[in-house]
């Protein structure tokens, strides 16, 4: 078992994160999980988003939809 690295740029609004090794943009959900980067094979861990982060993301989404109308 190698080291597991934390994903970076975890974004609850865009549902994405980046691989800290190769910088690959990876789609993600709200939950915690471990997986392997498709590009460089690094074992990655994404933390779960906090309730606050999800709340802010939902709020920002609603604001964007509002502005589009
Ligand atoms: Zn990678």
PDB file of N, CA and C and ligand atoms in Angstrom:
ATOM      1  N   UNK A   1       0.844  -1.204   0.000  1.00  0.00           N
ATOM      2  CA  UNK A   1       0.000   0.000   0.000  1.00  0.00           C
ATOM      3  C   UNK A   1       0.872   1.243   0.000  1.00  0.00           C
ATOM      4  N   UNK A   2       0.715   2.076  -0.990  1.00  0.00           N
ATOM      5  CA  UNK A   2       1.447   3.342  -1.016  1.00  0.00           C
ATOM      6  C   UNK A   2       0.713   4.385  -0.212  1.00  0.00           C
ATOM      7  N   UNK A   3       1.265   5.563  -0.249  1.00  0.00           N
ATOM      8  CA  UNK A   3       0.624   6.669   0.453  1.00  0.00           C
ATOM      9  C   UNK A   3      -0.636   7.094  -0.283  1.00  0.00           C
ATOM     10  N   UNK A   4      -1.610   7.512   0.476  1.00  0.00           N
ATOM     11  CA  UNK A   4      -2.808   8.077  -0.123  1.00  0.00           C
ATOM     12  C   UNK A   4      -2.699   9.586  -0.019  1.00  0.00           C
ATOM     13  N   UNK A   5      -2.882  10.256  -1.136  1.00  0.00           N
ATOM     14  CA  UNK A   5      -2.784  11.710  -1.140  1.00  0.00           C
ATOM     15  C   UNK A   5      -4.171  12.349  -1.160  1.00  0.00           C
ATOM     16  N   UNK A   6      -4.261  13.500  -0.531  1.00  0.00           N
ATOM     17  CA  UNK A   6      -5.518  14.245  -0.509  1.00  0.00           C
ATOM     18  C   UNK A   6      -5.732  14.976  -1.825  1.00  0.00           C
ATOM     19  N   UNK A   7      -6.944  14.932  -2.337  1.00  0.00           N
ATOM     20  CA  UNK A   7      -7.263  15.725  -3.521  1.00  0.00           C
ATOM     21  C   UNK A   7      -7.202  17.204  -3.143  1.00  0.00           C
ATOM     22  N   UNK A   8      -6.925  18.037  -4.135  1.00  0.00           N
ATOM     23  CA  UNK A   8      -6.872  19.484  -3.892  1.00  0.00           C
ATOM     24  C   UNK A   8      -7.986  20.172  -4.676  1.00  0.00           C
ATOM     25  N   UNK A   9      -8.194  21.446  -4.398  1.00  0.00           N
ATOM     26  CA  UNK A   9      -9.224  22.253  -5.061  1.00  0.00           C
ATOM     27  C   UNK A   9     -10.593  21.586  -5.009  1.00  0.00           C
ATOM     28  N   UNK A  10     -10.913  20.981  -3.868  1.00  0.00           N
ATOM     29  CA  UNK A  10     -12.235  20.379  -3.693  1.00  0.00           C
ATOM     30  C   UNK A  10     -13.279  21.474  -3.790  1.00  0.00           C
ATOM     31  N   UNK A  11     -14.196  21.319  -4.727  1.00  0.00           N
ATOM     32  CA  UNK A  11     -15.166  22.374  -4.984  1.00  0.00           C
ATOM     33  C   UNK A  11     -16.586  21.805  -5.008  1.00  0.00           C
ATOM     34  N   UNK A  12     -17.369  22.151  -4.001  1.00  0.00           N
ATOM     35  CA  UNK A  12     -18.728  21.607  -3.871  1.00  0.00           C
ATOM     36  C   UNK A  12     -19.664  22.215  -4.911  1.00  0.00           C
ATOM     37  N   UNK A  13     -19.316  23.377  -5.415  1.00  0.00           N
ATOM     38  CA  UNK A  13     -20.158  24.049  -6.401  1.00  0.00           C
ATOM     39  C   UNK A  13     -19.978  23.412  -7.777  1.00  0.00           C
ATOM     40  N   UNK A  14     -18.729  23.162  -8.139  1.00  0.00           N
ATOM     41  CA  UNK A  14     -18.434  22.562  -9.445  1.00  0.00           C
ATOM     42  C   UNK A  14     -18.419  21.038  -9.389  1.00  0.00           C
ATOM     43  N   UNK A  15     -18.542  20.472  -8.167  1.00  0.00           N
ATOM     44  CA  UNK A  15     -18.444  19.020  -7.979  1.00  0.00           C
ATOM     45  C   UNK A  15     -17.169  18.488  -8.615  1.00  0.00           C
ATOM     46  N   UNK A  16     -16.061  19.086  -8.244  1.00  0.00           N
ATOM     47  CA  UNK A  16     -14.804  18.645  -8.817  1.00  0.00           C
ATOM     48  C   UNK A  16     -13.660  18.822  -7.828  1.00  0.00           C
ATOM     49  N   UNK A  17     -12.545  18.174  -8.147  1.00  0.00           N
ATOM     50  CA  UNK A  17     -11.314  18.331  -7.384  1.00  0.00           C
ATOM     51  C   UNK A  17     -10.173  18.087  -8.361  1.00  0.00           C
ATOM     52  N   UNK A  18      -8.940  18.328  -7.910  1.00  0.00           N
ATOM     53  CA  UNK A  18      -7.788  18.086  -8.763  1.00  0.00           C
ATOM     54  C   UNK A  18      -6.864  17.085  -8.099  1.00  0.00           C
ATOM     55  N   UNK A  19      -6.151  16.346  -8.923  1.00  0.00           N
ATOM     56  CA  UNK A  19      -5.108  15.453  -8.427  1.00  0.00           C
ATOM     57  C   UNK A  19      -3.919  16.328  -8.013  1.00  0.00           C
ATOM     58  N   UNK A  20      -3.373  16.128  -6.794  1.00  0.00           N
ATOM     59  CA  UNK A  20      -2.258  16.964  -6.328  1.00  0.00           C
ATOM     60  C   UNK A  20      -0.953  16.631  -7.045  1.00  0.00           C
ATOM     61  N   UNK A  21      -0.887  15.504  -7.727  1.00  0.00           N
ATOM     62  CA  UNK A  21       0.355  15.083  -8.388  1.00  0.00           C
ATOM     63  C   UNK A  21       0.411  15.561  -9.836  1.00  0.00           C
ATOM     64  N   UNK A  22      -0.625  15.239 -10.623  1.00  0.00           N
ATOM     65  CA  UNK A  22      -0.577  15.586 -12.049  1.00  0.00           C
ATOM     66  C   UNK A  22      -1.531  16.729 -12.403  1.00  0.00           C
ATOM     67  N   UNK A  23      -2.373  17.130 -11.440  1.00  0.00           N
ATOM     68  CA  UNK A  23      -3.270  18.255 -11.681  1.00  0.00           C
ATOM     69  C   UNK A  23      -4.504  17.921 -12.486  1.00  0.00           C
ATOM     70  N   UNK A  24      -4.766  16.614 -12.695  1.00  0.00           N
ATOM     71  CA  UNK A  24      -5.954  16.229 -13.456  1.00  0.00           C
ATOM     72  C   UNK A  24      -7.217  16.713 -12.753  1.00  0.00           C
ATOM     73  N   UNK A  25      -8.132  17.259 -13.530  1.00  0.00           N
ATOM     74  CA  UNK A  25      -9.414  17.734 -13.033  1.00  0.00           C
ATOM     75  C   UNK A  25     -10.346  16.529 -12.942  1.00  0.00           C
ATOM     76  N   UNK A  26     -10.867  16.254 -11.749  1.00  0.00           N
ATOM     77  CA  UNK A  26     -11.650  15.039 -11.526  1.00  0.00           C
ATOM     78  C   UNK A  26     -13.039  15.394 -10.992  1.00  0.00           C
ATOM     79  N   UNK A  27     -14.089  14.909 -11.647  1.00  0.00           N
ATOM     80  CA  UNK A  27     -15.425  15.160 -11.130  1.00  0.00           C
ATOM     81  C   UNK A  27     -15.640  14.377  -9.831  1.00  0.00           C
ATOM     82  N   UNK A  28     -16.331  14.937  -8.881  1.00  0.00           N
ATOM     83  CA  UNK A  28     -16.554  14.251  -7.606  1.00  0.00           C
ATOM     84  C   UNK A  28     -17.934  14.556  -7.054  1.00  0.00           C
ATOM     85  N   UNK A  29     -18.352  13.717  -6.123  1.00  0.00           N
ATOM     86  CA  UNK A  29     -19.615  13.946  -5.439  1.00  0.00           C
ATOM     87  C   UNK A  29     -19.349  14.542  -4.070  1.00  0.00           C
ATOM     88  N   UNK A  30     -20.367  14.589  -3.235  1.00  0.00           N
ATOM     89  CA  UNK A  30     -20.222  15.194  -1.908  1.00  0.00           C
ATOM     90  C   UNK A  30     -19.566  14.256  -0.903  1.00  0.00           C
ATOM     91  N   UNK A  31     -19.604  12.967  -1.196  1.00  0.00           N
ATOM     92  CA  UNK A  31     -19.171  11.975  -0.213  1.00  0.00           C
ATOM     93  C   UNK A  31     -17.659  11.746  -0.197  1.00  0.00           C
ATOM     94  N   UNK A  32     -17.201  11.110   0.877  1.00  0.00           N
ATOM     95  CA  UNK A  32     -15.796  10.762   0.989  1.00  0.00           C
ATOM     96  C   UNK A  32     -15.539   9.484   0.194  1.00  0.00           C
ATOM     97  N   UNK A  33     -14.381   9.377  -0.446  1.00  0.00           N
ATOM     98  CA  UNK A  33     -14.030   8.123  -1.115  1.00  0.00           C
ATOM     99  C   UNK A  33     -12.535   8.107  -1.402  1.00  0.00           C
ATOM    100  N   UNK A  34     -12.014   6.918  -1.672  1.00  0.00           N
ATOM    101  CA  UNK A  34     -10.644   6.792  -2.146  1.00  0.00           C
ATOM    102  C   UNK A  34     -10.708   6.163  -3.534  1.00  0.00           C
ATOM    103  N   UNK A  35      -9.793   6.559  -4.388  1.00  0.00           N
ATOM    104  CA  UNK A  35      -9.780   6.070  -5.774  1.00  0.00           C
ATOM    105  C   UNK A  35      -8.400   6.319  -6.363  1.00  0.00           C
ATOM    106  N   UNK A  36      -8.210   5.846  -7.578  1.00  0.00           N
ATOM    107  CA  UNK A  36      -6.926   6.038  -8.253  1.00  0.00           C
ATOM    108  C   UNK A  36      -7.081   7.050  -9.368  1.00  0.00           C
ATOM    109  N   UNK A  37      -6.117   7.963  -9.445  1.00  0.00           N
ATOM    110  CA  UNK A  37      -6.151   8.954 -10.519  1.00  0.00           C
ATOM    111  C   UNK A  37      -6.038   8.235 -11.855  1.00  0.00           C
ATOM    112  N   UNK A  38      -6.910   8.588 -12.780  1.00  0.00           N
ATOM    113  CA  UNK A  38      -6.906   7.961 -14.116  1.00  0.00           C
ATOM    114  C   UNK A  38      -5.646   8.262 -14.894  1.00  0.00           C
ATOM    115  N   UNK A  39      -5.075   9.420 -14.644  1.00  0.00           N
ATOM    116  CA  UNK A  39      -3.924   9.828 -15.444  1.00  0.00           C
ATOM    117  C   UNK A  39      -2.608   9.310 -14.885  1.00  0.00           C
ATOM    118  N   UNK A  40      -2.366   9.515 -13.574  1.00  0.00           N
ATOM    119  CA  UNK A  40      -1.050   9.166 -13.032  1.00  0.00           C
ATOM    120  C   UNK A  40      -1.084   7.967 -12.076  1.00  0.00           C
ATOM    121  N   UNK A  41      -2.283   7.478 -11.753  1.00  0.00           N
ATOM    122  CA  UNK A  41      -2.390   6.275 -10.931  1.00  0.00           C
ATOM    123  C   UNK A  41      -2.173   6.483  -9.445  1.00  0.00           C
ATOM    124  N   UNK A  42      -2.046   7.727  -9.012  1.00  0.00           N
ATOM    125  CA  UNK A  42      -1.868   8.011  -7.581  1.00  0.00           C
ATOM    126  C   UNK A  42      -3.121   7.617  -6.809  1.00  0.00           C
ATOM    127  N   UNK A  43      -2.913   6.994  -5.645  1.00  0.00           N
ATOM    128  CA  UNK A  43      -4.033   6.643  -4.781  1.00  0.00           C
ATOM    129  C   UNK A  43      -4.486   7.927  -4.087  1.00  0.00           C
ATOM    130  N   UNK A  44      -5.728   8.303  -4.315  1.00  0.00           N
ATOM    131  CA  UNK A  44      -6.233   9.576  -3.810  1.00  0.00           C
ATOM    132  C   UNK A  44      -7.367   9.397  -2.819  1.00  0.00           C
ATOM    133  N   UNK A  45      -7.451  10.332  -1.911  1.00  0.00           N
ATOM    134  CA  UNK A  45      -8.555  10.381  -0.952  1.00  0.00           C
ATOM    135  C   UNK A  45      -9.242  11.724  -1.079  1.00  0.00           C
ATOM    136  N   UNK A  46     -10.549  11.702  -1.268  1.00  0.00           N
ATOM    137  CA  UNK A  46     -11.298  12.964  -1.246  1.00  0.00           C
ATOM    138  C   UNK A  46     -12.121  12.967   0.030  1.00  0.00           C
ATOM    139  N   UNK A  47     -12.021  14.048   0.764  1.00  0.00           N
ATOM    140  CA  UNK A  47     -12.815  14.171   1.995  1.00  0.00           C
ATOM    141  C   UNK A  47     -14.248  14.506   1.623  1.00  0.00           C
ATOM    142  N   UNK A  48     -15.155  14.233   2.540  1.00  0.00           N
ATOM    143  CA  UNK A  48     -16.545  14.614   2.310  1.00  0.00           C
ATOM    144  C   UNK A  48     -16.663  16.123   2.445  1.00  0.00           C
ATOM    145  N   UNK A  49     -17.578  16.726   1.699  1.00  0.00           N
ATOM    146  CA  UNK A  49     -17.827  18.151   1.881  1.00  0.00           C
ATOM    147  C   UNK A  49     -18.588  18.341   3.183  1.00  0.00           C
ATOM    148  N   UNK A  50     -18.340  19.441   3.848  1.00  0.00           N
ATOM    149  CA  UNK A  50     -19.067  19.737   5.076  1.00  0.00           C
ATOM    150  C   UNK A  50     -20.464  20.244   4.724  1.00  0.00           C
ATOM    151  N   UNK A  51     -21.364  20.200   5.673  1.00  0.00           N
ATOM    152  CA  UNK A  51     -22.719  20.704   5.467  1.00  0.00           C
ATOM    153  C   UNK A  51     -22.687  22.152   5.021  1.00  0.00           C
ATOM    154  N   UNK A  52     -21.757  22.915   5.578  1.00  0.00           N
ATOM    155  CA  UNK A  52     -21.645  24.341   5.251  1.00  0.00           C
ATOM    156  C   UNK A  52     -21.238  24.532   3.792  1.00  0.00           C
ATOM    157  N   UNK A  53     -20.283  23.741   3.346  1.00  0.00           N
ATOM    158  CA  UNK A  53     -19.824  23.847   1.960  1.00  0.00           C
ATOM    159  C   UNK A  53     -20.951  23.508   0.988  1.00  0.00           C
ATOM    160  N   UNK A  54     -21.719  22.482   1.322  1.00  0.00           N
ATOM    161  CA  UNK A  54     -22.829  22.077   0.459  1.00  0.00           C
ATOM    162  C   UNK A  54     -23.883  23.178   0.445  1.00  0.00           C
ATOM    163  N   UNK A  55     -24.146  23.756   1.609  1.00  0.00           N
ATOM    164  CA  UNK A  55     -25.117  24.848   1.738  1.00  0.00           C
ATOM    165  C   UNK A  55     -24.725  26.039   0.851  1.00  0.00           C
ATOM    166  N   UNK A  56     -23.458  26.421   0.936  1.00  0.00           N
ATOM    167  CA  UNK A  56     -22.957  27.544   0.150  1.00  0.00           C
ATOM    168  C   UNK A  56     -23.052  27.233  -1.343  1.00  0.00           C
ATOM    169  N   UNK A  57     -22.720  25.996  -1.717  1.00  0.00           N
ATOM    170  CA  UNK A  57     -22.761  25.597  -3.125  1.00  0.00           C
ATOM    171  C   UNK A  57     -24.189  25.670  -3.656  1.00  0.00           C
ATOM    172  N   UNK A  58     -25.135  25.199  -2.866  1.00  0.00           N
ATOM    173  CA  UNK A  58     -26.542  25.233  -3.282  1.00  0.00           C
ATOM    174  C   UNK A  58     -27.010  26.682  -3.403  1.00  0.00           C
ATOM    175  N   UNK A  59     -26.598  27.506  -2.456  1.00  0.00           N
ATOM    176  CA  UNK A  59     -26.968  28.917  -2.477  1.00  0.00           C
ATOM    177  C   UNK A  59     -26.408  29.609  -3.724  1.00  0.00           C
ATOM    178  N   UNK A  60     -25.122  29.357  -4.011  1.00  0.00           N
ATOM    179  CA  UNK A  60     -24.485  29.962  -5.188  1.00  0.00           C
ATOM    180  C   UNK A  60     -25.162  29.517  -6.477  1.00  0.00           C
ATOM    181  N   UNK A  61     -25.566  28.252  -6.521  1.00  0.00           N
ATOM    182  CA  UNK A  61     -26.247  27.721  -7.701  1.00  0.00           C
ATOM    183  C   UNK A  61     -27.564  28.455  -7.913  1.00  0.00           C
ATOM    184  N   UNK A  62     -28.291  28.630  -6.823  1.00  0.00           N
ATOM    185  CA  UNK A  62     -29.586  29.323  -6.915  1.00  0.00           C
ATOM    186  C   UNK A  62     -29.393  30.768  -7.366  1.00  0.00           C
ATOM    187  N   UNK A  63     -28.340  31.404  -6.869  1.00  0.00           N
ATOM    188  CA  UNK A  63     -28.065  32.786  -7.264  1.00  0.00           C
ATOM    189  C   UNK A  63     -27.758  32.869  -8.755  1.00  0.00           C
ATOM    190  N   UNK A  64     -26.984  31.898  -9.258  1.00  0.00           N
ATOM    191  CA  UNK A  64     -26.652  31.875 -10.684  1.00  0.00           C
ATOM    192  C   UNK A  64     -27.898  31.699 -11.524  1.00  0.00           C
ATOM    193  N   UNK A  65     -28.775  30.799 -11.089  1.00  0.00           N
ATOM    194  CA  UNK A  65     -30.005  30.572 -11.832  1.00  0.00           C
ATOM    195  C   UNK A  65     -30.872  31.820 -11.820  1.00  0.00           C
ATOM    196  N   UNK A  66     -30.877  32.494 -10.695  1.00  0.00           N
ATOM    197  CA  UNK A  66     -31.659  33.719 -10.557  1.00  0.00           C
ATOM    198  C   UNK A  66     -31.142  34.783 -11.534  1.00  0.00           C
ATOM    199  N   UNK A  67     -29.820  34.916 -11.588  1.00  0.00           N
ATOM    200  CA  UNK A  67     -29.210  35.918 -12.469  1.00  0.00           C
ATOM    201  C   UNK A  67     -29.449  35.631 -13.945  1.00  0.00           C
ATOM    202  N   UNK A  68     -29.614  34.359 -14.273  1.00  0.00           N
ATOM    203  CA  UNK A  68     -29.829  33.988 -15.674  1.00  0.00           C
ATOM    204  C   UNK A  68     -31.223  34.377 -16.157  1.00  0.00           C
ATOM    205  N   UNK A  69     -32.156  34.567 -15.218  1.00  0.00           N
ATOM    206  CA  UNK A  69     -33.547  34.863 -15.619  1.00  0.00           C
ATOM    207  C   UNK A  69     -33.783  36.359 -15.890  1.00  0.00           C
TER     208      UNK A  69
HETATM  209 ZN1  LIG B   1      -2.973  12.284 -11.121  1.00  0.00          ZN
END
